[in-house]
Short mmCIF file of C-alpha atoms in Angstrom, two decimals:
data_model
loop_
_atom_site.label_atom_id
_atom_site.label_comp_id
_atom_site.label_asym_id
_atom_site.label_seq_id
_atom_site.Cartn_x
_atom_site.Cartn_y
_atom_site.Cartn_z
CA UNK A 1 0.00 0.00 0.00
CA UNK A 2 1.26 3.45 -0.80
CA UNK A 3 1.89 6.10 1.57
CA UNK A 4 -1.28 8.10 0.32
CA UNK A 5 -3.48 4.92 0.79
CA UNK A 6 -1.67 4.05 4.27
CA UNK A 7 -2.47 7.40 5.51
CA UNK A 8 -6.10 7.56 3.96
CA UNK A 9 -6.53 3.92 5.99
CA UNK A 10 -5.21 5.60 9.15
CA UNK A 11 -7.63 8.67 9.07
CA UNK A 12 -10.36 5.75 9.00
CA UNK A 13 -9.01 4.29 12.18
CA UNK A 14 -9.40 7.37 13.90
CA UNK A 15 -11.11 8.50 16.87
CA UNK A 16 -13.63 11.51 15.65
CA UNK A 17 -12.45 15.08 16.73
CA UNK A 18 -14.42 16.53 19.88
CA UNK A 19 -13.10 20.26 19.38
CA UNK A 20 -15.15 22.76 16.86
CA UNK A 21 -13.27 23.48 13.87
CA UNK A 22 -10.98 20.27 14.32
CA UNK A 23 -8.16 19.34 11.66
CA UNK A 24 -6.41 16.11 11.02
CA UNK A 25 -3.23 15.97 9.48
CA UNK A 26 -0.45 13.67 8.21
CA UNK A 27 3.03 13.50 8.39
CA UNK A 28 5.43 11.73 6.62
CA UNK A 29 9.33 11.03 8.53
CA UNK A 30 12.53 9.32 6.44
CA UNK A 31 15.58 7.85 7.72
CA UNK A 32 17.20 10.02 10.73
CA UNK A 33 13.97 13.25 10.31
CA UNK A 34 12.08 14.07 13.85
CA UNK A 35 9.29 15.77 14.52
CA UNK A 36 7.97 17.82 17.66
CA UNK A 37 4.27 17.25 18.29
CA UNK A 38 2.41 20.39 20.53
CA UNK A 39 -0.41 20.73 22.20
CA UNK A 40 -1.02 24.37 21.31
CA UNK A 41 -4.37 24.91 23.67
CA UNK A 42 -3.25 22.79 26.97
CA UNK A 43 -5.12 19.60 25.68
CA UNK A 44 -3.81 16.49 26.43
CA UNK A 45 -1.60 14.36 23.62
CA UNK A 46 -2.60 11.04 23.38
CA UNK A 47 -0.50 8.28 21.20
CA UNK A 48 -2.43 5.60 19.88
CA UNK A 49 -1.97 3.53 17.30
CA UNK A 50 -4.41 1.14 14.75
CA UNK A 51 -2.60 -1.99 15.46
CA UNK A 52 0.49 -3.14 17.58
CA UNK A 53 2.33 -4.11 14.20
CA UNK A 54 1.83 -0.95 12.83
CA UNK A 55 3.51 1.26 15.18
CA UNK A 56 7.39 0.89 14.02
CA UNK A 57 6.01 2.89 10.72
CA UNK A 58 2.73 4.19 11.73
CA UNK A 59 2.11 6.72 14.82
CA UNK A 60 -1.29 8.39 15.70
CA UNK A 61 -1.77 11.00 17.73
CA UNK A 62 -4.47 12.72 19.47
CA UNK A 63 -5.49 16.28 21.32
CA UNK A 64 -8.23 15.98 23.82
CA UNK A 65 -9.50 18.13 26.29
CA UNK A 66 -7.88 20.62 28.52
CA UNK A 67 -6.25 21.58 31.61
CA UNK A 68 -3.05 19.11 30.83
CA UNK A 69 -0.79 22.08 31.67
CA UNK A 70 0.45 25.13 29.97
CA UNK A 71 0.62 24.98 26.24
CA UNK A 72 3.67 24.24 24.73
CA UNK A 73 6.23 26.66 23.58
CA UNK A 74 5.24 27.80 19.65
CA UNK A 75 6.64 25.57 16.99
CA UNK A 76 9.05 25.45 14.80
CA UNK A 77 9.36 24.18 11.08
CA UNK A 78 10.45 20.45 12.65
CA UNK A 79 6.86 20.56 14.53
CA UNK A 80 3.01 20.56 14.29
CA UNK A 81 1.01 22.38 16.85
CA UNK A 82 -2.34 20.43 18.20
CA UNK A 83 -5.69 21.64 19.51
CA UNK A 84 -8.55 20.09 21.12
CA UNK A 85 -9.76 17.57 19.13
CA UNK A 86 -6.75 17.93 16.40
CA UNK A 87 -5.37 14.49 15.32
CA UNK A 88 -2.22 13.72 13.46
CA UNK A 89 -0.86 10.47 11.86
CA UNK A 90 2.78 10.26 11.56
CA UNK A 91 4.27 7.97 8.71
CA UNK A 92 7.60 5.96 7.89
CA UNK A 93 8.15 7.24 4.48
CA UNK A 94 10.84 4.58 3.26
CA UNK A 95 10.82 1.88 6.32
CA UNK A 96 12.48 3.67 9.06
CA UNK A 97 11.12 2.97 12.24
CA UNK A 98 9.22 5.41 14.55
CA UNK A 99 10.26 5.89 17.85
CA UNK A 100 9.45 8.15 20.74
CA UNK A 101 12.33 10.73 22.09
CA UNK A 102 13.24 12.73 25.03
CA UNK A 103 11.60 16.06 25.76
CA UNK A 104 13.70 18.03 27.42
CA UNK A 105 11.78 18.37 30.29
CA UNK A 106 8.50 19.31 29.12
CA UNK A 107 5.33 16.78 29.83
CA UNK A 108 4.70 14.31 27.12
CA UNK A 109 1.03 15.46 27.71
CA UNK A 110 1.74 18.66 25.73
CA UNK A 111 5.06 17.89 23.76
CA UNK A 112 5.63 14.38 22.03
CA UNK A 113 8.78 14.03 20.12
CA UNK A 114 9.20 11.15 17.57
CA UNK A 115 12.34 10.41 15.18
CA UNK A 116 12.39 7.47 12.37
CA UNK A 117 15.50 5.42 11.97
CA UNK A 118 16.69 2.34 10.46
CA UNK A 119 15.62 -0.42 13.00
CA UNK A 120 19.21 -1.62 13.48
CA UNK A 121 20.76 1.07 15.55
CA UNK A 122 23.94 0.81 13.76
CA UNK A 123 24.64 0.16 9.97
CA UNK A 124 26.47 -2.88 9.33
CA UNK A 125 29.66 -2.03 8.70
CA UNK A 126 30.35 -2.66 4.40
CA UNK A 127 32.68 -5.05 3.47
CA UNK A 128 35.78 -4.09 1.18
CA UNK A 129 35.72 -5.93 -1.94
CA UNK A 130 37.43 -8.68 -2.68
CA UNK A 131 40.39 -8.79 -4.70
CA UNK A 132 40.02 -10.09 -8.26
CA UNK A 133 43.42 -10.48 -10.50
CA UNK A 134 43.22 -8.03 -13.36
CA UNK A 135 42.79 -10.81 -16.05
CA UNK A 136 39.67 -11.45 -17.71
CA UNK A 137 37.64 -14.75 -16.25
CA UNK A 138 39.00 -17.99 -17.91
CA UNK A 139 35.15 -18.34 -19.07
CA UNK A 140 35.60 -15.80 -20.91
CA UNK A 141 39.17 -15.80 -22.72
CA UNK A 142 39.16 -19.94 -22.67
CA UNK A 143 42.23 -19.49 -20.97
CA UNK A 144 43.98 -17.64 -24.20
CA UNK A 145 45.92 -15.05 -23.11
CA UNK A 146 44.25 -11.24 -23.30
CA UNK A 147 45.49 -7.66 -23.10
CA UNK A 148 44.44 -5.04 -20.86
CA UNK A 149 43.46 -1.95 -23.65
CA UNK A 150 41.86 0.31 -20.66
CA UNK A 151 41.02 0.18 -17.18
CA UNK A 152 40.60 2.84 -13.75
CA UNK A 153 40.86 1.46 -9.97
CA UNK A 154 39.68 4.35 -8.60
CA UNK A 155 43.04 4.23 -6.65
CA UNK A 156 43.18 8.10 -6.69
CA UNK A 157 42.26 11.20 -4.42
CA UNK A 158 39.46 12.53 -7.02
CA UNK A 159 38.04 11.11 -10.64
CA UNK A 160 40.55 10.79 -12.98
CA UNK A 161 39.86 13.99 -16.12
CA UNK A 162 41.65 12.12 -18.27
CA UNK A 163 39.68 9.04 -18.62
CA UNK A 164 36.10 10.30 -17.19
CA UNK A 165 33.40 12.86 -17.92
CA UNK A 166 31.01 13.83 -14.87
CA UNK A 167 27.88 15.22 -15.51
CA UNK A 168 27.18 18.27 -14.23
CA UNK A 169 23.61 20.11 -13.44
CA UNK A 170 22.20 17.10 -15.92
CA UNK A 171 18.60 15.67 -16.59
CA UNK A 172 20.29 12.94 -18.70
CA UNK A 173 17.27 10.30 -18.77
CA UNK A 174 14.50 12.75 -18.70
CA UNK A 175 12.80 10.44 -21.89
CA UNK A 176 13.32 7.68 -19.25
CA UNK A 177 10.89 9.78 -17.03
CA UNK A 178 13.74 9.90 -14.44
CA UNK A 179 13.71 11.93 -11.27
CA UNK A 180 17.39 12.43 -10.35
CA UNK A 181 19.13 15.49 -11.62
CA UNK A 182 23.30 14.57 -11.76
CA UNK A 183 25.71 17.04 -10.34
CA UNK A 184 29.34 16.67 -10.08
CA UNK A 185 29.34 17.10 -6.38
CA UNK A 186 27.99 13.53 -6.14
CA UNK A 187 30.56 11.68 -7.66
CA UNK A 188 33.41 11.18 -5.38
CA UNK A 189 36.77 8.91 -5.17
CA UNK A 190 38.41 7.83 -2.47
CA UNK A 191 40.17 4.85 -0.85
CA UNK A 192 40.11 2.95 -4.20
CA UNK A 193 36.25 3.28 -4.77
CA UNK A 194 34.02 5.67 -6.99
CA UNK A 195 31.07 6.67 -5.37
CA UNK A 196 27.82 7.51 -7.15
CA UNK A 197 25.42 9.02 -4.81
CA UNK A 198 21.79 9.62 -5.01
CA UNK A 199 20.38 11.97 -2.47
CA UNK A 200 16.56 13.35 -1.48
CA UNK A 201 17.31 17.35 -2.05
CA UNK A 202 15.07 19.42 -4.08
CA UNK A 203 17.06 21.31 -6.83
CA UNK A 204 16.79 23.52 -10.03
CA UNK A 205 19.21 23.98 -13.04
CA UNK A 206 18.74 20.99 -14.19
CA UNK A 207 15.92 21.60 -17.41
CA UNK A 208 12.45 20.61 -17.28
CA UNK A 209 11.65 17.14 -15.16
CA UNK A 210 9.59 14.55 -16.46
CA UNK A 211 6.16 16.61 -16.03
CA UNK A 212 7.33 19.79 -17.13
CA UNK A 213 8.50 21.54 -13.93
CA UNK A 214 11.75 23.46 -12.96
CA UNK A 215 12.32 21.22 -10.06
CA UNK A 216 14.18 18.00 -9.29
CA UNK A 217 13.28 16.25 -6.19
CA UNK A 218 16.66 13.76 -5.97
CA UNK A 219 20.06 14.46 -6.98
CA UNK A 220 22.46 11.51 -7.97
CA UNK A 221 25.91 10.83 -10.34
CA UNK A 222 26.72 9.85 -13.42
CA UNK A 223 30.86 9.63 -15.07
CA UNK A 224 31.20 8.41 -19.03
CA UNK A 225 34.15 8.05 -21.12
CA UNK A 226 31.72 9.09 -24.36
CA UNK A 227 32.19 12.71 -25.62
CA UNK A 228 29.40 14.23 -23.28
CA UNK A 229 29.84 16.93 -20.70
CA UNK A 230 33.00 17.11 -21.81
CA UNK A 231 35.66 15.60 -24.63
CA UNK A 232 35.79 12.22 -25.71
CA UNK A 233 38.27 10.48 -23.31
CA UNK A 234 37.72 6.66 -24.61
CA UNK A 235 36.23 4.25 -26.96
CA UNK A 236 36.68 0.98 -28.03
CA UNK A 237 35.45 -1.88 -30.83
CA UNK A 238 35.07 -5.73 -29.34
CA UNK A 239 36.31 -7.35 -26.28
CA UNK A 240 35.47 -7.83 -22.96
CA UNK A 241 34.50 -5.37 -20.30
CA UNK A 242 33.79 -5.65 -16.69
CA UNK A 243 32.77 -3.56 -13.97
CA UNK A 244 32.99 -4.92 -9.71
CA UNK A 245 30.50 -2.71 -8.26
CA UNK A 246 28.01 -2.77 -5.22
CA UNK A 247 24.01 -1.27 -5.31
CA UNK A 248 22.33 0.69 -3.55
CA UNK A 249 19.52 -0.70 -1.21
CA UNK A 250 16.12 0.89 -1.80
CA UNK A 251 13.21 0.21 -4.48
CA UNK A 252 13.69 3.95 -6.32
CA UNK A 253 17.48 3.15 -7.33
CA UNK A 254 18.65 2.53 -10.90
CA UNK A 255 21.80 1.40 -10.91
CA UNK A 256 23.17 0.89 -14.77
CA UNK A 257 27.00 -0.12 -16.61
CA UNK A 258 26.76 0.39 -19.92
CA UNK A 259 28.14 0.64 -23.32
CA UNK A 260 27.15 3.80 -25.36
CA UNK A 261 27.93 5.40 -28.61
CA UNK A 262 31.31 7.41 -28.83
CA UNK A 263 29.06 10.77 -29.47
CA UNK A 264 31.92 11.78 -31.85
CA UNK A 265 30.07 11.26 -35.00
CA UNK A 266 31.22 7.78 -35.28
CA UNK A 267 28.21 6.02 -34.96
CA UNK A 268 24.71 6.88 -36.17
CA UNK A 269 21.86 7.70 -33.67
CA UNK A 270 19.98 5.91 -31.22
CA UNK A 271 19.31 2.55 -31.46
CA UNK A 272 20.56 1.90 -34.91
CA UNK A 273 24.60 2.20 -33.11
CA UNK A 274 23.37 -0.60 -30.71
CA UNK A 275 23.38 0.15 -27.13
CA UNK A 276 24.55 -2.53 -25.00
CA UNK A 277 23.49 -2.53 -21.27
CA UNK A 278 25.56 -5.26 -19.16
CA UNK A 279 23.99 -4.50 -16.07
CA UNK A 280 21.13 -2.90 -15.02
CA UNK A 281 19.32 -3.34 -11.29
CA UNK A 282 15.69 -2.45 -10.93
CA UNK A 283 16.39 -1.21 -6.56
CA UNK A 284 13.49 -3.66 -5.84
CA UNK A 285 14.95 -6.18 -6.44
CA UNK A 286 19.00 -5.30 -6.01
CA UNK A 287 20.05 -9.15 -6.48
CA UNK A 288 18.74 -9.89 -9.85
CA UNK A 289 20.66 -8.38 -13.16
CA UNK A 290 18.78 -7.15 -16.22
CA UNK A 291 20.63 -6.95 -19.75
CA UNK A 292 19.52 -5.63 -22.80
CA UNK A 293 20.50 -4.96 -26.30
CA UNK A 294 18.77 -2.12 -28.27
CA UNK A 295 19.45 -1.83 -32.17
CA UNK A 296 17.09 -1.16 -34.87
CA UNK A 297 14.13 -3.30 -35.28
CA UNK A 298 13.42 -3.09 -31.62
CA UNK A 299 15.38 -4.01 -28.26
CA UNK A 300 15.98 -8.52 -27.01
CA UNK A 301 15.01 -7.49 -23.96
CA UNK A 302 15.73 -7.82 -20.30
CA UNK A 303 16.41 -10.90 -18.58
CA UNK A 304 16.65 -11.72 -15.22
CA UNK A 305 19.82 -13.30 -13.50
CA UNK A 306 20.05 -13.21 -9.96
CA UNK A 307 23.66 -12.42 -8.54
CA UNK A 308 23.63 -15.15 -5.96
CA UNK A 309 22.69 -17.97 -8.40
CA UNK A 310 23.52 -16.84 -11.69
CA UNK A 311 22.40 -18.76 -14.01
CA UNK A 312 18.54 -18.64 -12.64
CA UNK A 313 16.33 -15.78 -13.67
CA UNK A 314 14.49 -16.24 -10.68
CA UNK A 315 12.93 -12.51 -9.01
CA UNK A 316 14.85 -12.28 -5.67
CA UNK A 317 14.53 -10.45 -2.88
CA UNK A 318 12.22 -7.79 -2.95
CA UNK A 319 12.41 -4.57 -0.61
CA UNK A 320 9.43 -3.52 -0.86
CA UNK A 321 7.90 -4.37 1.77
CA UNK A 322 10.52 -3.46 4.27
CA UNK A 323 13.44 -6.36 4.10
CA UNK A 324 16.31 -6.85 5.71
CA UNK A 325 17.83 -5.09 2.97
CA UNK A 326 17.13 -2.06 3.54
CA UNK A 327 16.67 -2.77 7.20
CA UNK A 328 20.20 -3.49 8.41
CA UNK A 329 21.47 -6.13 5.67
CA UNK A 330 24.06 -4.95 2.81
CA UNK A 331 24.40 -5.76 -0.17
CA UNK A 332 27.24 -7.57 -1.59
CA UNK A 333 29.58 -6.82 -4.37
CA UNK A 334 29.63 -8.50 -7.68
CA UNK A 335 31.01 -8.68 -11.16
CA UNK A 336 29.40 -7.77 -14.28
CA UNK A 337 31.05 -8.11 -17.59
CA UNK A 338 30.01 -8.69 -21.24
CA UNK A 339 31.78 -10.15 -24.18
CA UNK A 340 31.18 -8.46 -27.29
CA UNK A 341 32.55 -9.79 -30.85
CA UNK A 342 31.89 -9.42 -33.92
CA UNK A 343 28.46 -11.23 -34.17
CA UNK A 344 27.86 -12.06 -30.65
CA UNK A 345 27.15 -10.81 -27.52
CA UNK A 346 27.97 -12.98 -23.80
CA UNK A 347 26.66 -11.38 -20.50
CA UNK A 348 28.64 -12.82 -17.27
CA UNK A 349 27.91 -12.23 -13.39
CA UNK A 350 31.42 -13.14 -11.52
CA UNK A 351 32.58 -14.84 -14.23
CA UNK A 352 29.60 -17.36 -15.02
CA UNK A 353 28.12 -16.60 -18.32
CA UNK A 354 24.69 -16.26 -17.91
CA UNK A 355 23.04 -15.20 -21.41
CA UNK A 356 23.95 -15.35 -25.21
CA UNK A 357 22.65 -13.57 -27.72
CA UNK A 358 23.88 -13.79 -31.81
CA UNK A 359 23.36 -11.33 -34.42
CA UNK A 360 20.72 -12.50 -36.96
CA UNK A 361 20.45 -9.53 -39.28
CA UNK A 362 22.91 -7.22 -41.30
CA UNK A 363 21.74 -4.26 -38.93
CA UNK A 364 22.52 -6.15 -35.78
CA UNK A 365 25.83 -7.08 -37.37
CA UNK A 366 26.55 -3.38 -38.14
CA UNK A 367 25.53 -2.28 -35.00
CA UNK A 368 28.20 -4.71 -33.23
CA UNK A 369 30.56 -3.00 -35.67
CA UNK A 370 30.35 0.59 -33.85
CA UNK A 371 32.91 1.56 -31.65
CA UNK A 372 31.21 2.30 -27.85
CA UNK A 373 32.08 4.07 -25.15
CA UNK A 374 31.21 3.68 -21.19
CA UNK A 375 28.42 4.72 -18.67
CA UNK A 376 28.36 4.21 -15.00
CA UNK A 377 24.99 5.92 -13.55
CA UNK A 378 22.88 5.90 -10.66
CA UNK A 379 19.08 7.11 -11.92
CA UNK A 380 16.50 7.37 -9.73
CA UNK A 381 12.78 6.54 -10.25
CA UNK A 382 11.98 6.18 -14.53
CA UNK A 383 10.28 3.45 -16.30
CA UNK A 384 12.61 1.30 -15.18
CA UNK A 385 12.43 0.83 -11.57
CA UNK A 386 8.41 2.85 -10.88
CA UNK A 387 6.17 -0.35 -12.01
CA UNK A 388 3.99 -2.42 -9.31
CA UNK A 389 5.90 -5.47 -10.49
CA UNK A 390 8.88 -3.79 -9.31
CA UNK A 391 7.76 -2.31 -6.29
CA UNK A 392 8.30 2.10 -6.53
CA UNK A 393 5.43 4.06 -7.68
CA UNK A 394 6.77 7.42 -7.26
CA UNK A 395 6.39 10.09 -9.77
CA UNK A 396 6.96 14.05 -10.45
CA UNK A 397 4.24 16.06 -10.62
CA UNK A 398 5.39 19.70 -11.66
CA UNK A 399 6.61 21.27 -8.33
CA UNK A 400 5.72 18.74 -6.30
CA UNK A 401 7.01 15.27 -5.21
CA UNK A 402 4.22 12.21 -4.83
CA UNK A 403 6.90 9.94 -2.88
CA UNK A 404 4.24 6.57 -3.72
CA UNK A 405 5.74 3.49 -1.67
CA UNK A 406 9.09 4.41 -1.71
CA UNK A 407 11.84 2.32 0.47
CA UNK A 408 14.83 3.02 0.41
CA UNK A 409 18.26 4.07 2.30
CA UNK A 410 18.75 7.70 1.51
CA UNK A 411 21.12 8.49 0.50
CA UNK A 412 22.05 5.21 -1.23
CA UNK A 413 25.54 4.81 -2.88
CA UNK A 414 26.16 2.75 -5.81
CA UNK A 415 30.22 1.75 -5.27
CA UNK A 416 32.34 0.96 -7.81
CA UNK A 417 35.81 -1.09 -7.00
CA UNK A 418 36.90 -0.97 -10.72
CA UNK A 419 36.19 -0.68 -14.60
CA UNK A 420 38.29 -2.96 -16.74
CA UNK A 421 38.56 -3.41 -20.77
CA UNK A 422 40.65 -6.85 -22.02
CA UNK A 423 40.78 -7.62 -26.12
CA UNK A 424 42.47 -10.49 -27.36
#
């Protein structure tokens, strides 16, 4: 059920207000917000809630009566301000839990404070990635011996100019009905790992979102070697390429590697250069892999492999409802690579090949003749991950946000250990 719905539910679970002129309200808290509940005429605040299971992400509250004490002190922007016969439901936005905090002294019978966290009270701490030789899986090569044409570890300070373009105050994936705009200051590198990060901050700059407005309602990152946002800084024709990279946990996230054209003029336009996508993670479902190749006459389409059992296209995990994935779990890191030749194209996860697909027609074959360059991205929302089968049903609606069902860690990071390019 959808935040909207939820909260539509909760007004029906309410007692009726006593007071004249009496309001009800909702509020909706994500990871680490708080919120300062007042009784604004010396009525007593009474917490209730529909059903014991509900109360980790569901919190009503209630004004009655009078003579409690002396009203609270006026509220701020963090609070909302009760009078008799006022009720207010409080809501986990992306599965944080509610809980009650101190009140410096004041009575809980005219100031309730409430903050939403992740239930564990301490991330788990995230695992460094393992250590994979920088040779191309034996699955791959058939133990023939390959060169290394291009690669980045991320071993530096910042992102490497020479081999990277960030974008920059971007709506790339508008057409995708996307709801991130990219900005530079959200692609970092440090201790051997680019970071992609996707944020809940409302910004402008960025062109017209999805439904025509000025605003942006998530910010995120997005580095290519293709000439865009700056100068063309690599491309290549056949070989194998393969990213070790970690998701983000959280149904909204869009996590993609993927070839694109050089945008020198090389290559014609979309699809007829063929777009390859090795990896792309619907934040649902952060375990299972989705490729696709797009070329005239239409796209193969998307197949699912999950990560932990590769060569099943079994639907994992799902984080929507809460899971332990987004509830004090992590995600693991993994290896995505694909094999691209002359008429053929080989997906692998950590080194098992786990989908084939040959050229049948002289435009496929030409399209598998164009050299490509690389995309790492983080998008957030589109038609990608905002289906029911998939769990987010956010949207953007002008200058407004309708956040839908949305579960997530915020911000979420998607981590990349390496990007690596073999031919034989």
């Amino acid at each position: 059920m959808g935040v909207a719905a939820l909260a539509a539910a909760v007004a029906g679970l309410l007692m009726a207000p006593s007071g004249a002129g009496a309001a009800s309200e909702t509020r909706t808290l994500y990871n680490r917000e708080s919120l300062s509940v007042r009784s604004g005429d010396g009525c007593a605040l009474l917490a209730t809630t529909a059903t014991s299971a509900a109360s980790k992400t569901r919190q009503d509250y209630r004004c009655a009566g009078a003579g409690a004490g002396a009203p609270s002190p006026p509220a701020g922007p963090g609070a909302v301000t009760l009078d008799d016969g006022d009720t207010l439901s409080v809501m986990s936005g992306d599965g944080c839990g509610l809980q009650p905090a101190g009140t410096a002294g004041a009575s809980p019978r005219v100031r309730r404070e409430v903050t939403c966290g992740l239930r564990s009270t301490r991330r788990p701490a995230e695992s460094p990635p393992p250590v994979v030789a920088a040779v191309p899986p034996k699955s791959v090569t058939g133990g023939a011996a390959w060169r290394s044409i291009w690669s980045d570890e991320f071993s530096g300070s910042g992102i490497d100019a020479t081999k990277w373009n960030v974008a920059d105050d971007a709506n790339y994936g508008s057409a995708n009905r996307e709801d991130q705009c990219y900005r530079r200051a959200n692609v970092t590198e440090s201790g051997g790992t680019l970071r992609l990060t996707g944020r809940r901050e409302t910004v402008t700059g960025c062109g017209r979102n999805p439904h025509g407005g000025r605003a942006y309602f998530f910010t995120s990152g997005l580095v290519t070697t293709r000439r865009q946002n700056g100068p063309l800084k690599m491309k290549f024709r056949r070989g194998y390429a393969e990213v070790q990279m970690r998701v983000p946990r959280g149904n909204l996230y869009w996590p993609a590697f993927w070839l694109v054209s050089a945008g020198d003029g090389s290559s014609p336009s979309w699809p007829a250069y063929g777009e390859i996508d090795v990896a792309e993670i619907y934040g649902s479902h952060p375990d299972v892999m989705e490729s696709n190749f797009h070329r005239s006459g239409g796209s193969i389409g998307g197949r699912r492999h999950n990560v932990n059992h590769p060569r099943s296209t079994a639907v994992g995990v799902n984080v929507n409802p809460p899971h332990v994935l987004v509830t004090g779990g992590t995600n693991g890191w993994h290896r995505y690579g694909i094999k691209w030749s002359a008429n053929r194209l080989d997906w692998f996860i950590d080194g098992v090949p786990v989908r084939t697909y040959k050229a049948s027609t002289n435009a496929d074959r030409k399209a598998l003749g164009y050299e490509k360059s690389i995309m790492l991205n983080l998008a957030i929302g589109g038609t990608g991950p905002r289906d029911t089968a998939r769990g987010y049903t956010g949207d953007e609606s002008g200058g407004a946000y309708k956040n839908g069902n949305l579960t997530a860690d915020i911000p979420g990071v998607l981590a990349v250990d390496y990007v690596r390019v073999w031919q034989p």
